[in-house]
Amino acid sequence: MSRAVDRDQLVEANAEFYAAFEAGDLDRMSAVWADGPYASGVTCVHPGWTRLRGRDEVLRSWALIMANTEYIQFVLTDVEADVYGEQAVVTCKENVLTAEQGGESGILAAGSIVATNVFVRVGGNWRLLVHHGSPILNDAEEQ
Amino acid sequence: MSRAVDRDQLVEANAEFYAAFEAGDLDRMSAVWADGPYASGVTCVHPGWTRLRGRDEVLRSWALIMANTEYIQFVLTDVEADVYGEQAVVTCKENVLTAEQGGESGILAAGSIVATNVFVRVGGNWRLLVHHGSPILNDAEEQ
């Protein structure tokens, strides 16, 4: 398989992670994350949180977050995707528009998150192994 | 090579990253990071910063940060290290004690950072490809 096809499929897998979150669909989110022998190494850092580790703990956090998110939309920018054999790293900026469950109607919050997403290729498909998202407090590009 | 030896060398490479920062030694820090064909994929997110990409840009940031750090000490806890062939992921909590250059004598700051460090094995040595550090604002373990 060519490197360009590898990379396209990787960018698509990365987009599906955010699409699953936007849809609030736990089945789709479960399918995004690596399973089987990789389950114990599944790791997630939500912005401002400490590390969650193990597929079950990570998916529980997503169930909770999605249940408490009324609306969320991502526009991804600065997407960089590098394939290293059967592993890959995607980094991107998440431009987020969100409303929390039970928040005042029409009140949205916007913010920028920087994300590192590590994927592994299993059975020809890229599955998410590590997600680390963090709030951008100090934008070096604007200094 | 056994998996246990792989992992020990990985944990040692991860510790050397923090030791190089503590020593304020740019040569040691340069040796930690991947080079050659990996140089363009070298990526670093300092806590609260946006993404820096490319070996040169990342090492420039370290030169700047180390020049402005009077004293820093790390105690790493919750270190998890997973080897996936020639790539590896280390996650840990950085318990940091620091003093900034020009700060009032004796004034130290302490904080907790969660870090994801992705390594590649080059010529038998683990080299750092991606570092993503972020401040812990919401400690789920304490909720």
Short mmCIF file of C-alpha atoms in Angstrom, two decimals:
data_model
loop_
_atom_site.label_atom_id
_atom_site.label_comp_id
_atom_site.label_asym_id
_atom_site.label_seq_id
_atom_site.Cartn_x
_atom_site.Cartn_y
_atom_site.Cartn_z
CA MET A 1 0.00 0.00 0.00
CA SER A 2 1.36 3.42 -0.90
CA ARG A 3 2.35 5.91 1.75
CA ALA A 4 -0.21 8.40 0.42
CA VAL A 5 -3.05 5.88 0.81
CA ASP A 6 -1.77 4.98 4.30
CA ARG A 7 -1.83 8.64 5.23
CA ASP A 8 -5.29 9.29 3.75
CA GLN A 9 -6.74 6.39 5.72
CA LEU A 10 -5.02 7.69 8.84
CA VAL A 11 -6.45 11.19 8.44
CA GLU A 12 -9.86 9.61 7.89
CA ALA A 13 -9.53 7.50 11.08
CA ASN A 14 -8.56 10.64 12.98
CA ALA A 15 -11.62 12.51 11.62
CA GLU A 16 -13.88 9.59 12.62
CA PHE A 17 -12.77 10.01 16.26
CA TYR A 18 -14.10 13.57 16.28
CA ALA A 19 -17.20 12.62 14.24
CA ALA A 20 -18.07 9.91 16.80
CA PHE A 21 -17.79 12.51 19.59
CA GLU A 22 -19.93 15.02 17.65
CA ALA A 23 -22.56 12.31 17.08
CA GLY A 24 -22.44 11.32 20.78
CA ASP A 25 -22.35 7.72 19.54
CA LEU A 26 -20.60 5.40 22.03
CA ASP A 27 -20.63 2.45 19.58
CA ARG A 28 -18.76 4.51 17.00
CA MET A 29 -16.40 5.81 19.69
CA SER A 30 -15.75 2.22 20.87
CA ALA A 31 -14.91 1.18 17.30
CA VAL A 32 -12.39 4.03 17.00
CA TRP A 33 -10.25 2.82 19.93
CA ALA A 34 -7.84 -0.12 19.76
CA ASP A 35 -8.90 -3.42 21.31
CA GLY A 36 -7.59 -6.94 21.92
CA PRO A 37 -3.87 -6.99 22.78
CA TYR A 38 -3.78 -3.18 22.73
CA ALA A 39 -6.66 -2.70 25.21
CA SER A 40 -4.42 -2.40 28.28
CA GLY A 41 -2.25 0.27 26.59
CA VAL A 42 -5.20 2.46 25.57
CA THR A 43 -4.56 5.86 27.12
CA CYS A 44 -6.49 9.12 27.12
CA VAL A 45 -5.79 12.55 28.54
CA HIS A 46 -8.81 14.87 28.28
CA PRO A 47 -7.92 18.59 28.41
CA GLY A 48 -6.92 19.48 31.98
CA TRP A 49 -7.43 15.93 33.24
CA THR A 50 -4.93 13.42 34.46
CA ARG A 51 -4.25 10.25 32.50
CA LEU A 52 -6.87 7.54 32.05
CA ARG A 53 -5.52 4.13 31.11
CA GLY A 54 -7.09 0.93 29.80
CA ARG A 55 -9.84 0.64 27.20
CA ASP A 56 -12.65 0.22 29.77
CA GLU A 57 -11.67 3.25 31.84
CA VAL A 58 -11.22 5.39 28.72
CA LEU A 59 -14.58 4.37 27.21
CA ARG A 60 -16.34 5.02 30.53
CA SER A 61 -14.98 8.57 30.43
CA TRP A 62 -16.32 9.04 26.91
CA ALA A 63 -19.76 7.75 27.91
CA LEU A 64 -19.79 10.30 30.74
CA ILE A 65 -18.50 13.18 28.63
CA MET A 66 -20.88 12.49 25.75
CA ALA A 67 -23.86 12.20 28.13
CA ASN A 68 -22.99 15.66 29.47
CA THR A 69 -22.42 17.32 26.13
CA GLU A 70 -25.50 18.90 24.59
CA TYR A 71 -23.71 19.95 21.43
CA ILE A 72 -20.13 19.87 20.20
CA GLN A 73 -18.54 20.65 16.88
CA PHE A 74 -14.89 20.36 15.86
CA VAL A 75 -13.04 22.10 13.10
CA LEU A 76 -9.61 20.50 12.81
CA THR A 77 -6.71 22.61 11.58
CA ASP A 78 -2.94 22.10 11.29
CA VAL A 79 -3.44 18.35 10.84
CA GLU A 80 -0.09 16.55 10.56
CA ALA A 81 -0.10 12.79 10.02
CA ASP A 82 3.01 10.61 10.05
CA VAL A 83 3.03 6.87 9.39
CA TYR A 84 5.80 4.76 10.98
CA GLY A 85 5.14 1.22 9.76
CA GLU A 86 2.18 -0.13 11.72
CA GLN A 87 2.09 2.86 14.09
CA ALA A 88 1.23 6.44 13.32
CA VAL A 89 1.04 9.86 14.96
CA VAL A 90 -1.50 12.55 14.13
CA THR A 91 -1.32 15.98 15.72
CA CYS A 92 -3.87 18.70 15.14
CA LYS A 93 -5.55 21.76 16.57
CA GLU A 94 -9.16 21.18 17.65
CA ASN A 95 -11.22 24.32 17.23
CA VAL A 96 -14.20 23.51 19.42
CA LEU A 97 -17.69 24.95 19.71
CA THR A 98 -19.68 23.37 22.52
CA ALA A 99 -22.72 23.57 24.81
CA GLU A 100 -23.03 21.59 28.03
CA GLN A 101 -26.10 19.57 28.97
CA GLY A 102 -28.34 21.69 31.17
CA GLY A 103 -26.54 24.89 30.18
CA GLU A 104 -28.56 27.99 29.34
CA SER A 105 -30.14 27.72 25.94
CA GLY A 106 -28.06 29.34 23.24
CA ILE A 107 -24.94 29.65 25.41
CA LEU A 108 -22.00 28.16 23.59
CA ALA A 109 -18.34 28.03 24.50
CA ALA A 110 -15.46 28.05 22.04
CA GLY A 111 -11.87 27.04 22.60
CA SER A 112 -8.71 25.66 21.13
CA ILE A 113 -7.18 22.34 22.06
CA VAL A 114 -3.95 20.82 20.77
CA ALA A 115 -4.13 17.05 20.32
CA THR A 116 -1.68 14.21 19.87
CA ASN A 117 -3.29 11.00 18.63
CA VAL A 118 -1.28 7.77 18.32
CA PHE A 119 -2.74 5.05 16.10
CA VAL A 120 -1.90 1.39 15.51
CA ARG A 121 -2.84 -0.55 12.38
CA VAL A 122 -4.86 -3.67 13.21
CA GLY A 123 -6.24 -5.86 10.42
CA GLY A 124 -5.60 -3.06 7.93
CA ASN A 125 -7.49 -0.43 9.96
CA TRP A 126 -6.05 2.43 11.99
CA ARG A 127 -7.24 2.25 15.60
CA LEU A 128 -6.66 4.92 18.25
CA LEU A 129 -4.21 3.91 21.00
CA VAL A 130 -3.44 7.25 22.70
CA HIS A 131 -5.27 10.57 22.74
CA HIS A 132 -3.77 13.52 24.59
CA GLY A 133 -5.62 16.82 24.37
CA SER A 134 -4.62 20.01 26.17
CA PRO A 135 -5.87 23.57 26.32
CA ILE A 136 -3.81 26.17 24.48
CA LEU A 137 -3.06 28.87 27.06
CA ASN A 138 0.00 30.39 25.43
CA ASP A 139 -0.04 30.53 21.64
CA ALA A 140 3.64 30.76 20.67
CA GLU A 141 2.65 31.49 17.06
CA GLU A 142 1.04 34.73 18.17
CA GLN A 143 3.91 35.95 20.35
CA MET B 1 16.18 -8.78 23.12
CA SER B 2 13.64 -9.54 25.82
CA ARG B 3 10.60 -7.36 26.36
CA ALA B 4 11.74 -6.59 29.91
CA VAL B 5 15.13 -5.27 28.68
CA ASP B 6 13.34 -3.26 25.96
CA ARG B 7 11.13 -1.71 28.59
CA ASP B 8 13.98 -0.98 31.00
CA GLN B 9 15.93 0.82 28.28
CA LEU B 10 12.78 2.75 27.38
CA VAL B 11 12.18 3.88 30.97
CA GLU B 12 15.85 4.92 31.12
CA ALA B 13 15.55 6.94 27.88
CA ASN B 14 12.46 8.63 29.30
CA ALA B 15 14.33 9.49 32.53
CA GLU B 16 17.24 10.92 30.50
CA PHE B 17 14.85 13.42 28.86
CA TYR B 18 14.01 14.86 32.27
CA ALA B 19 17.62 14.62 33.49
CA ALA B 20 18.80 16.63 30.46
CA PHE B 21 16.22 19.33 31.30
CA GLU B 22 17.24 19.35 34.99
CA ALA B 23 20.90 19.71 33.94
CA GLY B 24 20.01 22.50 31.48
CA ASP B 25 22.27 20.69 29.00
CA LEU B 26 21.25 21.36 25.38
CA ASP B 27 23.69 18.74 24.01
CA ARG B 28 22.12 16.04 26.14
CA MET B 29 18.64 17.30 25.21
CA SER B 30 19.60 17.19 21.50
CA ALA B 31 20.79 13.59 21.89
CA VAL B 32 17.45 12.61 23.46
CA TRP B 33 15.39 13.67 20.43
CA ALA B 34 15.12 11.63 17.21
CA ASP B 35 17.10 12.81 14.20
CA GLY B 36 17.73 11.91 10.55
CA PRO B 37 14.58 10.65 8.78
CA TYR B 38 12.54 11.34 11.93
CA ALA B 39 13.60 15.01 12.29
CA SER B 40 10.61 16.42 10.40
CA GLY B 41 8.15 14.43 12.55
CA VAL B 42 9.64 15.57 15.86
CA THR B 43 6.79 17.21 17.77
CA CYS B 44 6.58 18.90 21.16
CA VAL B 45 3.72 20.42 23.13
CA HIS B 46 4.92 22.25 26.24
CA PRO B 47 2.24 22.66 28.94
CA GLY B 48 -0.28 25.26 27.76
CA TRP B 49 1.53 25.85 24.48
CA THR B 50 0.45 25.05 20.98
CA ARG B 51 2.31 22.41 18.94
CA LEU B 52 5.92 22.85 17.86
CA ARG B 53 7.00 20.67 14.95
CA GLY B 54 10.36 19.76 13.45
CA ARG B 55 13.58 19.01 15.32
CA ASP B 56 15.04 22.52 14.87
CA GLU B 57 11.94 24.33 16.14
CA VAL B 58 11.61 21.95 19.08
CA LEU B 59 15.27 22.26 20.12
CA ARG B 60 15.10 26.06 19.84
CA SER B 61 12.22 26.00 22.33
CA TRP B 62 14.28 23.88 24.72
CA ALA B 63 17.24 26.23 24.47
CA LEU B 64 14.92 29.12 25.36
CA ILE B 65 13.16 27.30 28.19
CA MET B 66 16.40 26.03 29.73
CA ALA B 67 18.00 29.49 29.53
CA ASN B 68 15.04 30.86 31.50
CA THR B 69 14.93 28.13 34.13
CA GLU B 70 17.04 28.77 37.22
CA TYR B 71 16.23 25.44 38.81
CA ILE B 72 13.95 22.56 37.98
CA GLN B 73 13.49 19.13 39.47
CA PHE B 74 11.21 16.33 38.37
CA VAL B 75 9.85 13.43 40.33
CA LEU B 76 8.15 11.06 37.90
CA THR B 77 5.26 8.95 39.14
CA ASP B 78 2.72 6.62 37.48
CA VAL B 79 5.23 5.75 34.75
CA GLU B 80 3.70 3.38 32.19
CA ALA B 81 5.88 2.17 29.31
CA ASP B 82 4.61 0.11 26.38
CA VAL B 83 6.80 -1.20 23.57
CA TYR B 84 5.21 -1.78 20.15
CA GLY B 85 8.02 -3.16 17.99
CA GLU B 86 10.29 -0.24 17.08
CA GLN B 87 7.95 2.37 18.56
CA ALA B 88 6.99 2.91 22.16
CA VAL B 89 4.76 5.05 24.34
CA VAL B 90 5.61 6.27 27.83
CA THR B 91 3.09 8.17 29.91
CA CYS B 92 3.83 9.61 33.32
CA LYS B 93 3.00 12.29 35.85
CA GLU B 94 5.70 14.95 36.19
CA ASN B 95 5.80 16.33 39.72
CA VAL B 96 7.72 19.54 39.17
CA LEU B 97 9.56 21.90 41.50
CA THR B 98 10.92 24.95 39.70
CA ALA B 99 12.33 28.48 40.01
CA GLU B 100 12.46 30.91 37.08
CA GLN B 101 15.54 32.88 36.11
CA GLY B 102 15.32 36.33 37.72
CA GLY B 103 12.66 35.16 40.17
CA GLU B 104 12.91 36.16 43.82
CA SER B 105 15.49 34.07 45.64
CA GLY B 106 13.94 31.14 47.38
CA ILE B 107 10.62 31.35 45.54
CA LEU B 108 9.79 28.02 44.03
CA ALA B 109 6.72 26.83 42.20
CA ALA B 110 5.36 23.30 42.24
CA GLY B 111 2.94 21.67 39.88
CA SER B 112 1.75 18.51 38.21
CA ILE B 113 1.97 17.79 34.52
CA VAL B 114 0.75 14.72 32.67
CA ALA B 115 3.03 13.69 29.81
CA THR B 116 2.80 11.44 26.79
CA ASN B 117 6.18 10.60 25.25
CA VAL B 118 6.44 8.63 21.99
CA PHE B 119 9.78 6.99 21.23
CA VAL B 120 11.29 5.32 18.15
CA ARG B 121 14.16 2.86 18.25
CA VAL B 122 17.05 3.95 16.05
CA GLY B 123 20.28 1.91 15.95
CA GLY B 124 19.20 0.10 19.13
CA ASN B 125 18.54 3.31 21.08
CA TRP B 126 15.21 4.81 22.05
CA ARG B 127 14.91 8.38 20.76
CA LEU B 128 12.11 10.80 21.61
CA LEU B 129 9.75 11.59 18.70
CA VAL B 130 6.80 13.26 20.43
CA HIS B 131 6.46 14.93 23.83
CA HIS B 132 3.08 16.27 24.93
CA GLY B 133 2.85 17.76 28.40
CA SER B 134 -0.24 19.37 29.90
CA PRO B 135 -1.21 20.87 33.23
CA ILE B 136 -3.51 18.79 35.43
CA LEU B 137 -6.42 21.09 36.28
CA ASN B 138 -8.98 18.44 37.17
CA ASP B 139 -7.67 15.36 38.93
CA ALA B 140 -10.26 12.66 38.28
CA GLU B 141 -8.55 10.41 40.83
CA GLU B 142 -9.39 12.88 43.57
CA GLN B 143 -13.04 13.39 42.62
#
